[in-house]
Amino acid sequence: MKKQKILSVVIPSYNAAPFLMETIPTLVSISSRNDIEVLIVNDGSKDETLQVAQKLEKEYSGIVSIIDKENGGHGSTINAGIREAKGKYFKVVDADDWVDSENFEKLVQFLHKTDADEIISPYTDVFEDDGTKVENNYFKDCSLKPYQDYDYVNFLERIQILPRMHSITIKTSILRDNNIKIDENMFYVDMEYIVFPTPFIKTITYTPDSVYQYRRGYEGQSTSIQNYIKNRKMVNHVTFALLDFYNKHTLSNILEKLVKETIARCVTIMTNVCLSMEDTKQGKKELLDFDQKLKSINSEFYYHKQGKKAKVLRYSNYFLFDLLSSYSKKSKKV
């Protein structure tokens, strides 16, 4: 009888041929590589992603395998991974990112010792232009101890943030048994992956070392302002998917607060995207439509969960839209 893998690492891959030969070795170079499976999900790539993945599958037989599918967006690759994963735990590593192998090994070894629903680890932003590294660590300013199980709600009350996707390792059964499904054919679904499982998580622990290395600032990244503008309908959709989740679930006080903050962040992004559009008239129309829908579905987010720009726009009855739009185009920030 085959021993169950302790961890499934899903690698969403679209036109990722230049990255896979860098990313996969950081995962499989650990001594406990046979305890993990690496699922490269080829999302209908038009480059050599499939061929590179096949080479890696052959080289790391029994560890690396391929899910080859039609293009369906980032969410569809996560959904495919959830369906196929055989590991007790589940982690997503995008094809253009990588892991710190030494710290990843520590994480894998710890997974054998824990039964927590979710494990959180710090992650590092790595900036392409100058190689600067910035560690994102939720635990520096609190008295939580690593490798200890905590009640999920109490843990969130201590760190006061929903951990980002790059930090998360979660039980596969939580995703599968609760039918967690991420929206397909769109970007920016990381927030759905972060939020949707939260009502079902009971216990959590953390490891102190940065595992995920998040590549920042390269051309074509989906979080650039131009790509936000290009894909603004997706930002709109994800915002209301999160709002629908919020309206349907009864959450603990801290979880309610943190989900509200997540939705408010999406609202701020949408506001900045509309302000940054070259066609100012169209940007104003789309923001008005967005705000009216927001107000009709949950007025709390319209009146109380708003950024500074949204507040100024609403109090001025959008009279100051052109002025703020000019400023946003110069700043080029979301």
C-alpha atoms as a printed R data frame, in Angstrom:
    type eleno elety resid chain resno       x      y       z
1   ATOM     1    CA   MET     A     1   0.000  0.000   0.000
2   ATOM     2    CA   LYS     A     2   1.340  3.391  -1.028
3   ATOM     3    CA   LYS     A     3   2.176  5.801   1.752
4   ATOM     4    CA   GLN     A     4   0.091  8.988   1.604
5   ATOM     5    CA   LYS     A     5   1.971 12.081   0.571
6   ATOM     6    CA   ILE     A     6   2.078 14.658   3.347
7   ATOM     7    CA   LEU     A     7   1.846 17.657   0.993
8   ATOM     8    CA   SER     A     8   0.497 18.452  -2.446
9   ATOM     9    CA   VAL     A     9   2.043 21.542  -4.044
10  ATOM    10    CA   VAL     A    10  -0.030 22.876  -6.921
11  ATOM    11    CA   ILE     A    11   1.817 24.947  -9.540
12  ATOM    12    CA   PRO     A    12  -0.626 27.052 -11.635
13  ATOM    13    CA   SER     A    13   1.163 27.430 -14.974
14  ATOM    14    CA   TYR     A    14   0.206 29.548 -17.959
15  ATOM    15    CA   ASN     A    15   2.971 30.335 -20.462
16  ATOM    16    CA   ALA     A    16   5.390 29.567 -17.648
17  ATOM    17    CA   ALA     A    17   8.110 27.719 -19.576
18  ATOM    18    CA   PRO     A    18  10.836 30.253 -18.652
19  ATOM    19    CA   PHE     A    19  10.106 29.812 -14.926
20  ATOM    20    CA   LEU     A    20   9.408 26.123 -14.315
21  ATOM    21    CA   MET     A    21  13.037 25.016 -14.587
22  ATOM    22    CA   GLU     A    22  13.828 27.483 -11.798
23  ATOM    23    CA   THR     A    23  10.773 26.891  -9.603
24  ATOM    24    CA   ILE     A    24  10.462 23.099  -9.489
25  ATOM    25    CA   PRO     A    25  14.053 22.365  -8.350
26  ATOM    26    CA   THR     A    26  13.526 24.538  -5.265
27  ATOM    27    CA   LEU     A    27  10.713 22.164  -4.258
28  ATOM    28    CA   VAL     A    28  12.253 18.807  -5.139
29  ATOM    29    CA   SER     A    29  15.829 19.410  -3.954
30  ATOM    30    CA   ILE     A    30  14.864 18.611  -0.350
31  ATOM    31    CA   SER     A    31  15.819 15.293   1.270
32  ATOM    32    CA   SER     A    32  12.150 14.548   2.055
33  ATOM    33    CA   ARG     A    33  11.063 15.037  -1.579
34  ATOM    34    CA   ASN     A    34   9.322 11.668  -1.639
35  ATOM    35    CA   ASP     A    35   6.889 12.931   0.993
36  ATOM    36    CA   ILE     A    36   5.456 15.513  -1.401
37  ATOM    37    CA   GLU     A    37   3.764 15.628  -4.767
38  ATOM    38    CA   VAL     A    38   4.158 18.550  -7.148
39  ATOM    39    CA   LEU     A    39   1.208 19.033  -9.500
40  ATOM    40    CA   ILE     A    40   2.072 21.247 -12.470
41  ATOM    41    CA   VAL     A    41  -1.277 22.461 -13.814
42  ATOM    42    CA   ASN     A    42  -0.810 23.510 -17.434
43  ATOM    43    CA   ASP     A    43  -3.621 25.981 -18.056
44  ATOM    44    CA   GLY     A    44  -3.796 25.795 -21.846
45  ATOM    45    CA   SER     A    45  -0.388 27.418 -22.307
46  ATOM    46    CA   LYS     A    46   0.643 28.556 -25.792
47  ATOM    47    CA   ASP     A    47   4.383 28.273 -25.172
48  ATOM    48    CA   GLU     A    48   6.543 25.277 -24.214
49  ATOM    49    CA   THR     A    49   5.098 24.922 -20.691
50  ATOM    50    CA   LEU     A    50   3.744 21.415 -21.322
51  ATOM    51    CA   GLN     A    51   7.011 20.174 -22.836
52  ATOM    52    CA   VAL     A    52   9.050 21.586 -19.941
53  ATOM    53    CA   ALA     A    53   6.590 20.045 -17.465
54  ATOM    54    CA   GLN     A    54   6.897 16.658 -19.194
55  ATOM    55    CA   LYS     A    55  10.681 16.835 -18.910
56  ATOM    56    CA   LEU     A    56  10.384 17.602 -15.193
57  ATOM    57    CA   GLU     A    57   7.825 14.825 -14.700
58  ATOM    58    CA   LYS     A    58  10.238 12.350 -16.256
59  ATOM    59    CA   GLU     A    59  13.205 13.633 -14.246
60  ATOM    60    CA   TYR     A    60  11.321 13.572 -10.933
61  ATOM    61    CA   SER     A    61   9.139 10.519 -11.465
62  ATOM    62    CA   GLY     A    62   6.783  9.799  -8.583
63  ATOM    63    CA   ILE     A    63   7.039 13.370  -7.323
64  ATOM    64    CA   VAL     A    64   6.153 15.667 -10.223
65  ATOM    65    CA   SER     A    65   3.012 15.059 -12.257
66  ATOM    66    CA   ILE     A    66   1.040 17.070 -14.792
67  ATOM    67    CA   ILE     A    67  -2.565 18.161 -15.007
68  ATOM    68    CA   ASP     A    68  -3.041 19.313 -18.607
69  ATOM    69    CA   LYS     A    69  -6.240 21.288 -19.182
70  ATOM    70    CA   GLU     A    70  -7.882 23.911 -21.334
71  ATOM    71    CA   ASN     A    71  -7.353 27.506 -20.296
72  ATOM    72    CA   GLY     A    72  -9.618 28.459 -17.408
73  ATOM    73    CA   GLY     A    73  -7.661 30.998 -15.393
74  ATOM    74    CA   HIS     A    74  -5.844 30.880 -12.073
75  ATOM    75    CA   GLY     A    75  -8.888 29.742 -10.093
76  ATOM    76    CA   SER     A    76  -9.417 26.781 -12.402
77  ATOM    77    CA   THR     A    77  -5.879 25.545 -11.764
78  ATOM    78    CA   ILE     A    78  -6.469 25.634  -8.009
79  ATOM    79    CA   ASN     A    79  -9.794 23.809  -8.450
80  ATOM    80    CA   ALA     A    80  -8.078 21.150 -10.578
81  ATOM    81    CA   GLY     A    81  -5.410 20.782  -7.911
82  ATOM    82    CA   ILE     A    82  -8.002 20.359  -5.161
83  ATOM    83    CA   ARG     A    83  -9.689 17.589  -7.173
84  ATOM    84    CA   GLU     A    84  -6.471 15.679  -7.887
85  ATOM    85    CA   ALA     A    85  -4.371 16.286  -4.764
86  ATOM    86    CA   LYS     A    86  -3.405 13.194  -2.784
87  ATOM    87    CA   GLY     A    87  -1.509 14.926   0.014
88  ATOM    88    CA   LYS     A    88  -2.828 15.506   3.523
89  ATOM    89    CA   TYR     A    89  -1.950 19.192   3.119
90  ATOM    90    CA   PHE     A    90  -2.288 21.541   0.162
91  ATOM    91    CA   LYS     A    91  -0.195 24.516  -0.933
92  ATOM    92    CA   VAL     A    92  -0.214 26.759  -4.005
93  ATOM    93    CA   VAL     A    93   3.048 28.046  -5.492
94  ATOM    94    CA   ASP     A    94   2.689 30.046  -8.703
95  ATOM    95    CA   ALA     A    95   5.011 28.972 -11.510
96  ATOM    96    CA   ASP     A    96   6.870 32.292 -11.578
97  ATOM    97    CA   ASP     A    97   7.630 32.163  -7.841
98  ATOM    98    CA   TRP     A    98   9.682 29.670  -5.818
99  ATOM    99    CA   VAL     A    99  10.427 28.460  -2.298
100 ATOM   100    CA   ASP     A   100  13.413 28.709   0.004
101 ATOM   101    CA   SER     A   101  14.386 25.030  -0.108
102 ATOM   102    CA   GLU     A   102  15.888 24.874   3.372
103 ATOM   103    CA   ASN     A   103  12.828 26.428   5.003
104 ATOM   104    CA   PHE     A   104  10.493 24.403   2.791
105 ATOM   105    CA   GLU     A   105  12.169 21.231   4.059
106 ATOM   106    CA   LYS     A   106  11.532 22.362   7.635
107 ATOM   107    CA   LEU     A   107   7.870 22.924   6.774
108 ATOM   108    CA   VAL     A   108   7.490 19.464   5.209
109 ATOM   109    CA   GLN     A   109   9.105 17.808   8.217
110 ATOM   110    CA   PHE     A   110   6.811 19.727  10.567
111 ATOM   111    CA   LEU     A   111   3.718 18.628   8.636
112 ATOM   112    CA   HIS     A   112   4.408 15.073   9.805
113 ATOM   113    CA   LYS     A   113   4.145 16.251  13.413
114 ATOM   114    CA   THR     A   114   1.058 18.449  13.288
115 ATOM   115    CA   ASP     A   115  -2.633 17.900  12.704
116 ATOM   116    CA   ALA     A   116  -3.585 21.592  12.607
117 ATOM   117    CA   ASP     A   117  -6.093 22.585   9.946
118 ATOM   118    CA   GLU     A   118  -3.878 25.376   8.649
119 ATOM   119    CA   ILE     A   119  -0.176 26.182   8.900
120 ATOM   120    CA   ILE     A   120   1.073 29.703   8.292
121 ATOM   121    CA   SER     A   121   4.612 30.700   7.338
122 ATOM   122    CA   PRO     A   122   6.191 34.080   6.584
123 ATOM   123    CA   TYR     A   123   6.835 34.844   2.907
124 ATOM   124    CA   THR     A   124   9.319 37.117   1.145
125 ATOM   125    CA   ASP     A   125   8.718 39.724  -1.564
126 ATOM   126    CA   VAL     A   126  11.623 39.613  -4.042
127 ATOM   127    CA   PHE     A   127  11.763 42.688  -6.282
128 ATOM   128    CA   GLU     A   128  12.994 42.068  -9.818
129 ATOM   129    CA   ASP     A   129  14.476 45.498 -10.472
130 ATOM   130    CA   ASP     A   130  17.058 45.580  -7.691
131 ATOM   131    CA   GLY     A   131  16.838 42.193  -5.970
132 ATOM   132    CA   THR     A   132  15.546 43.714  -2.735
133 ATOM   133    CA   LYS     A   133  13.940 41.197  -0.361
134 ATOM   134    CA   VAL     A   134  11.243 42.106   2.161
135 ATOM   135    CA   GLU     A   135   9.985 39.464   4.585
136 ATOM   136    CA   ASN     A   136   6.303 39.508   5.493
137 ATOM   137    CA   ASN     A   137   6.060 38.142   9.016
138 ATOM   138    CA   TYR     A   138   2.805 38.296  10.986
139 ATOM   139    CA   PHE     A   139   4.365 37.152  14.239
140 ATOM   140    CA   LYS     A   140   7.143 39.600  15.104
141 ATOM   141    CA   ASP     A   141   5.040 41.769  17.388
142 ATOM   142    CA   CYS     A   142   3.013 39.148  19.224
143 ATOM   143    CA   SER     A   143   3.758 36.500  21.821
144 ATOM   144    CA   LEU     A   144   2.594 33.521  19.766
145 ATOM   145    CA   LYS     A   145   4.968 30.583  19.790
146 ATOM   146    CA   PRO     A   146   5.812 28.633  16.634
147 ATOM   147    CA   TYR     A   147   4.864 24.993  16.157
148 ATOM   148    CA   GLN     A   148   2.052 25.185  18.724
149 ATOM   149    CA   ASP     A   149  -1.606 24.643  17.881
150 ATOM   150    CA   TYR     A   150  -3.977 27.540  18.476
151 ATOM   151    CA   ASP     A   151  -7.691 28.031  18.203
152 ATOM   152    CA   TYR     A   152  -8.209 29.717  14.829
153 ATOM   153    CA   VAL     A   153 -10.344 32.592  16.120
154 ATOM   154    CA   ASN     A   154  -7.974 33.327  19.012
155 ATOM   155    CA   PHE     A   155  -5.019 33.232  16.637
156 ATOM   156    CA   LEU     A   156  -6.629 35.778  14.299
157 ATOM   157    CA   GLU     A   157  -7.399 38.031  17.246
158 ATOM   158    CA   ARG     A   158  -3.685 38.053  18.033
159 ATOM   159    CA   ILE     A   159  -2.317 38.740  14.539
160 ATOM   160    CA   GLN     A   160  -5.234 40.904  13.308
161 ATOM   161    CA   ILE     A   161  -4.840 39.910   9.654
162 ATOM   162    CA   LEU     A   162  -5.974 37.164   7.288
163 ATOM   163    CA   PRO     A   163  -2.763 35.451   6.157
164 ATOM   164    CA   ARG     A   164  -2.031 35.807   2.440
165 ATOM   165    CA   MET     A   165  -2.120 32.918  -0.005
166 ATOM   166    CA   HIS     A   166   1.682 32.737  -0.083
167 ATOM   167    CA   SER     A   167   1.695 31.944   3.649
168 ATOM   168    CA   ILE     A   168  -0.974 29.258   3.645
169 ATOM   169    CA   THR     A   169  -0.647 25.492   3.871
170 ATOM   170    CA   ILE     A   170  -4.074 23.963   4.532
171 ATOM   171    CA   LYS     A   171  -5.590 20.515   4.953
172 ATOM   172    CA   THR     A   172  -6.755 19.220   1.582
173 ATOM   173    CA   SER     A   173  -9.843 17.759   3.268
174 ATOM   174    CA   ILE     A   174 -11.037 21.219   4.330
175 ATOM   175    CA   LEU     A   175 -11.011 22.402   0.728
176 ATOM   176    CA   ARG     A   176 -12.502 19.230  -0.699
177 ATOM   177    CA   ASP     A   177 -15.068 18.306   1.966
178 ATOM   178    CA   ASN     A   178 -16.494 21.826   2.059
179 ATOM   179    CA   ASN     A   179 -16.647 22.117  -1.719
180 ATOM   180    CA   ILE     A   180 -14.368 25.147  -1.846
181 ATOM   181    CA   LYS     A   181 -14.443 26.355  -5.441
182 ATOM   182    CA   ILE     A   182 -12.569 29.361  -6.755
183 ATOM   183    CA   ASP     A   183 -14.011 31.442  -9.602
184 ATOM   184    CA   GLU     A   184 -12.620 30.494 -12.990
185 ATOM   185    CA   ASN     A   185 -11.610 32.476 -16.076
186 ATOM   186    CA   MET     A   186 -10.335 35.427 -14.083
187 ATOM   187    CA   PHE     A   187  -7.393 36.868 -12.196
188 ATOM   188    CA   TYR     A   188  -7.314 38.194  -8.620
189 ATOM   189    CA   VAL     A   189  -8.929 35.121  -7.059
190 ATOM   190    CA   ASP     A   190  -6.220 34.862  -4.379
191 ATOM   191    CA   MET     A   191  -8.599 36.633  -2.017
192 ATOM   192    CA   GLU     A   192 -11.271 33.977  -2.601
193 ATOM   193    CA   TYR     A   193  -8.734 31.269  -1.783
194 ATOM   194    CA   ILE     A   194  -7.843 33.123   1.414
195 ATOM   195    CA   VAL     A   195 -11.421 33.833   2.529
196 ATOM   196    CA   PHE     A   196 -13.665 30.964   1.386
197 ATOM   197    CA   PRO     A   197 -12.215 28.227   3.679
198 ATOM   198    CA   THR     A   198 -12.173 30.393   6.828
199 ATOM   199    CA   PRO     A   199 -15.507 29.243   8.364
200 ATOM   200    CA   PHE     A   200 -14.245 25.650   8.385
201 ATOM   201    CA   ILE     A   201 -10.815 26.155   9.981
202 ATOM   202    CA   LYS     A   202 -10.711 25.276  13.680
203 ATOM   203    CA   THR     A   203  -6.997 25.014  14.516
204 ATOM   204    CA   ILE     A   204  -3.920 26.794  13.216
205 ATOM   205    CA   THR     A   205  -0.185 26.882  13.858
206 ATOM   206    CA   TYR     A   206   2.792 28.623  12.325
207 ATOM   207    CA   THR     A   207   6.399 28.076  11.359
208 ATOM   208    CA   PRO     A   208   8.852 30.955  11.853
209 ATOM   209    CA   ASP     A   209  10.885 30.716   8.628
210 ATOM   210    CA   SER     A   210  10.014 32.311   5.284
211 ATOM   211    CA   VAL     A   211   9.089 29.628   2.749
212 ATOM   212    CA   TYR     A   212   7.417 31.292  -0.240
213 ATOM   213    CA   GLN     A   213   9.505 33.661  -2.396
214 ATOM   214    CA   TYR     A   214   7.140 36.009  -4.228
215 ATOM   215    CA   ARG     A   215   8.511 37.578  -7.399
216 ATOM   216    CA   ARG     A   216   7.494 41.241  -7.626
217 ATOM   217    CA   GLY     A   217   7.712 44.000 -10.194
218 ATOM   218    CA   TYR     A   218   8.270 42.189 -13.476
219 ATOM   219    CA   GLU     A   219   6.580 43.251 -16.699
220 ATOM   220    CA   GLY     A   220   3.272 41.494 -17.301
221 ATOM   221    CA   GLN     A   221   2.501 40.816 -13.645
222 ATOM   222    CA   SER     A   222  -1.283 40.781 -13.100
223 ATOM   223    CA   THR     A   223  -1.028 43.222 -10.186
224 ATOM   224    CA   SER     A   224   0.424 46.067 -12.281
225 ATOM   225    CA   ILE     A   225  -1.920 49.051 -12.679
226 ATOM   226    CA   GLN     A   226  -2.245 48.544 -16.437
227 ATOM   227    CA   ASN     A   227  -3.277 44.921 -15.968
228 ATOM   228    CA   TYR     A   228  -5.735 45.909 -13.247
229 ATOM   229    CA   ILE     A   229  -7.310 48.337 -15.735
230 ATOM   230    CA   LYS     A   230  -7.328 45.756 -18.520
231 ATOM   231    CA   ASN     A   231  -8.923 43.140 -16.244
232 ATOM   232    CA   ARG     A   232 -11.130 45.447 -14.166
233 ATOM   233    CA   LYS     A   233 -14.255 43.362 -14.808
234 ATOM   234    CA   MET     A   234 -12.509 40.543 -12.948
235 ATOM   235    CA   VAL     A   235 -11.720 42.820  -9.996
236 ATOM   236    CA   ASN     A   236 -15.393 43.790  -9.986
237 ATOM   237    CA   HIS     A   237 -16.511 40.147 -10.041
238 ATOM   238    CA   VAL     A   238 -14.202 39.015  -7.231
239 ATOM   239    CA   THR     A   239 -15.317 41.945  -5.045
240 ATOM   240    CA   PHE     A   240 -18.957 40.903  -5.287
241 ATOM   241    CA   ALA     A   241 -18.102 37.190  -4.890
242 ATOM   242    CA   LEU     A   242 -16.495 38.070  -1.546
243 ATOM   243    CA   LEU     A   243 -19.464 40.242  -0.639
244 ATOM   244    CA   ASP     A   244 -21.805 37.348  -1.420
245 ATOM   245    CA   PHE     A   245 -19.715 35.116   0.867
246 ATOM   246    CA   TYR     A   246 -19.917 37.732   3.632
247 ATOM   247    CA   ASN     A   247 -23.693 38.046   3.314
248 ATOM   248    CA   LYS     A   248 -24.233 34.265   3.419
249 ATOM   249    CA   HIS     A   249 -22.032 33.296   6.390
250 ATOM   250    CA   THR     A   250 -22.303 33.941  10.095
251 ATOM   251    CA   LEU     A   251 -18.752 34.723  11.160
252 ATOM   252    CA   SER     A   252 -16.980 35.262  14.468
253 ATOM   253    CA   ASN     A   253 -16.357 38.899  15.365
254 ATOM   254    CA   ILE     A   254 -12.696 38.853  14.358
255 ATOM   255    CA   LEU     A   255 -13.335 36.944  11.139
256 ATOM   256    CA   GLU     A   256 -16.139 39.334  10.244
257 ATOM   257    CA   LYS     A   257 -13.772 42.258  10.810
258 ATOM   258    CA   LEU     A   258 -10.992 40.754   8.688
259 ATOM   259    CA   VAL     A   259 -13.288 39.731   5.838
260 ATOM   260    CA   LYS     A   260 -14.721 43.257   5.854
261 ATOM   261    CA   GLU     A   261 -11.196 44.634   5.552
262 ATOM   262    CA   THR     A   262 -10.502 42.298   2.635
263 ATOM   263    CA   ILE     A   263 -13.629 43.444   0.808
264 ATOM   264    CA   ALA     A   264 -12.827 47.079   1.596
265 ATOM   265    CA   ARG     A   265  -9.398 46.555   0.032
266 ATOM   266    CA   CYS     A   266 -11.070 45.267  -3.147
267 ATOM   267    CA   VAL     A   267 -13.357 48.313  -3.184
268 ATOM   268    CA   THR     A   268 -10.305 50.570  -2.881
269 ATOM   269    CA   ILE     A   269  -8.581 48.766  -5.756
270 ATOM   270    CA   MET     A   270 -11.672 49.163  -7.944
271 ATOM   271    CA   THR     A   271 -11.888 52.868  -7.077
272 ATOM   272    CA   ASN     A   272  -8.232 53.428  -7.983
273 ATOM   273    CA   VAL     A   273  -8.573 51.419 -11.193
274 ATOM   274    CA   CYS     A   274 -11.491 53.548 -12.399
275 ATOM   275    CA   LEU     A   275  -9.623 56.729 -11.472
276 ATOM   276    CA   SER     A   276  -6.553 55.547 -13.408
277 ATOM   277    CA   MET     A   277  -8.349 54.806 -16.690
278 ATOM   278    CA   GLU     A   278  -7.280 56.930 -19.668
279 ATOM   279    CA   ASP     A   279 -10.920 57.438 -20.635
280 ATOM   280    CA   THR     A   280 -11.949 59.544 -17.638
281 ATOM   281    CA   LYS     A   281 -15.607 59.656 -18.649
282 ATOM   282    CA   GLN     A   282 -15.804 55.860 -18.905
283 ATOM   283    CA   GLY     A   283 -13.924 55.457 -15.631
284 ATOM   284    CA   LYS     A   284 -16.411 57.697 -13.858
285 ATOM   285    CA   LYS     A   285 -19.377 55.808 -15.333
286 ATOM   286    CA   GLU     A   286 -17.968 52.427 -14.287
287 ATOM   287    CA   LEU     A   287 -17.232 53.618 -10.762
288 ATOM   288    CA   LEU     A   288 -20.738 55.049 -10.395
289 ATOM   289    CA   ASP     A   289 -22.216 51.733 -11.573
290 ATOM   290    CA   PHE     A   290 -19.938 49.820  -9.174
291 ATOM   291    CA   ASP     A   291 -20.864 52.051  -6.234
292 ATOM   292    CA   GLN     A   292 -24.590 51.791  -6.928
293 ATOM   293    CA   LYS     A   293 -24.389 47.994  -7.010
294 ATOM   294    CA   LEU     A   294 -22.324 48.009  -3.815
295 ATOM   295    CA   LYS     A   295 -24.861 50.266  -2.112
296 ATOM   296    CA   SER     A   296 -27.800 48.080  -3.153
297 ATOM   297    CA   ILE     A   297 -26.209 44.774  -2.043
298 ATOM   298    CA   ASN     A   298 -24.667 45.899   1.241
299 ATOM   299    CA   SER     A   299 -24.826 49.583   2.087
300 ATOM   300    CA   GLU     A   300 -22.420 49.117   5.014
301 ATOM   301    CA   PHE     A   301 -19.513 48.832   2.597
302 ATOM   302    CA   TYR     A   302 -20.675 51.895   0.715
303 ATOM   303    CA   TYR     A   303 -21.022 54.136   3.745
304 ATOM   304    CA   HIS     A   304 -18.465 52.859   6.230
305 ATOM   305    CA   LYS     A   305 -15.784 50.743   4.538
306 ATOM   306    CA   GLN     A   306 -14.269 53.214   2.135
307 ATOM   307    CA   GLY     A   307 -10.816 54.566   1.356
308 ATOM   308    CA   LYS     A   308  -9.926 58.249   1.351
309 ATOM   309    CA   LYS     A   309 -10.463 58.693  -2.379
310 ATOM   310    CA   ALA     A   310 -13.853 56.976  -2.319
311 ATOM   311    CA   LYS     A   311 -14.888 59.115   0.639
312 ATOM   312    CA   VAL     A   312 -13.910 62.333  -1.166
313 ATOM   313    CA   LEU     A   313 -15.688 61.247  -4.341
314 ATOM   314    CA   ARG     A   314 -18.908 60.308  -2.586
315 ATOM   315    CA   TYR     A   315 -19.037 63.408  -0.404
316 ATOM   316    CA   SER     A   316 -18.422 65.607  -3.470
317 ATOM   317    CA   ASN     A   317 -21.080 63.696  -5.420
318 ATOM   318    CA   TYR     A   318 -18.229 62.682  -7.791
319 ATOM   319    CA   PHE     A   319 -17.615 66.335  -8.727
320 ATOM   320    CA   LEU     A   320 -13.906 65.848  -7.907
321 ATOM   321    CA   PHE     A   321 -13.530 62.728 -10.057
322 ATOM   322    CA   ASP     A   322 -11.527 64.445 -12.825
323 ATOM   323    CA   LEU     A   323  -9.098 65.994 -10.336
324 ATOM   324    CA   LEU     A   324  -8.494 62.725  -8.489
325 ATOM   325    CA   SER     A   325  -8.254 60.898 -11.808
326 ATOM   326    CA   SER     A   326  -5.450 63.202 -12.946
327 ATOM   327    CA   TYR     A   327  -3.585 62.557  -9.687
328 ATOM   328    CA   SER     A   328  -4.079 58.768  -9.932
329 ATOM   329    CA   LYS     A   329  -2.735 58.629 -13.485
330 ATOM   330    CA   LYS     A   330   0.443 60.370 -12.362
331 ATOM   331    CA   SER     A   331   0.975 58.125  -9.337
332 ATOM   332    CA   LYS     A   332   0.357 54.883 -11.303
333 ATOM   333    CA   LYS     A   333  -0.391 53.015  -8.086
334 ATOM   334    CA   VAL     A   334  -3.364 50.863  -7.139
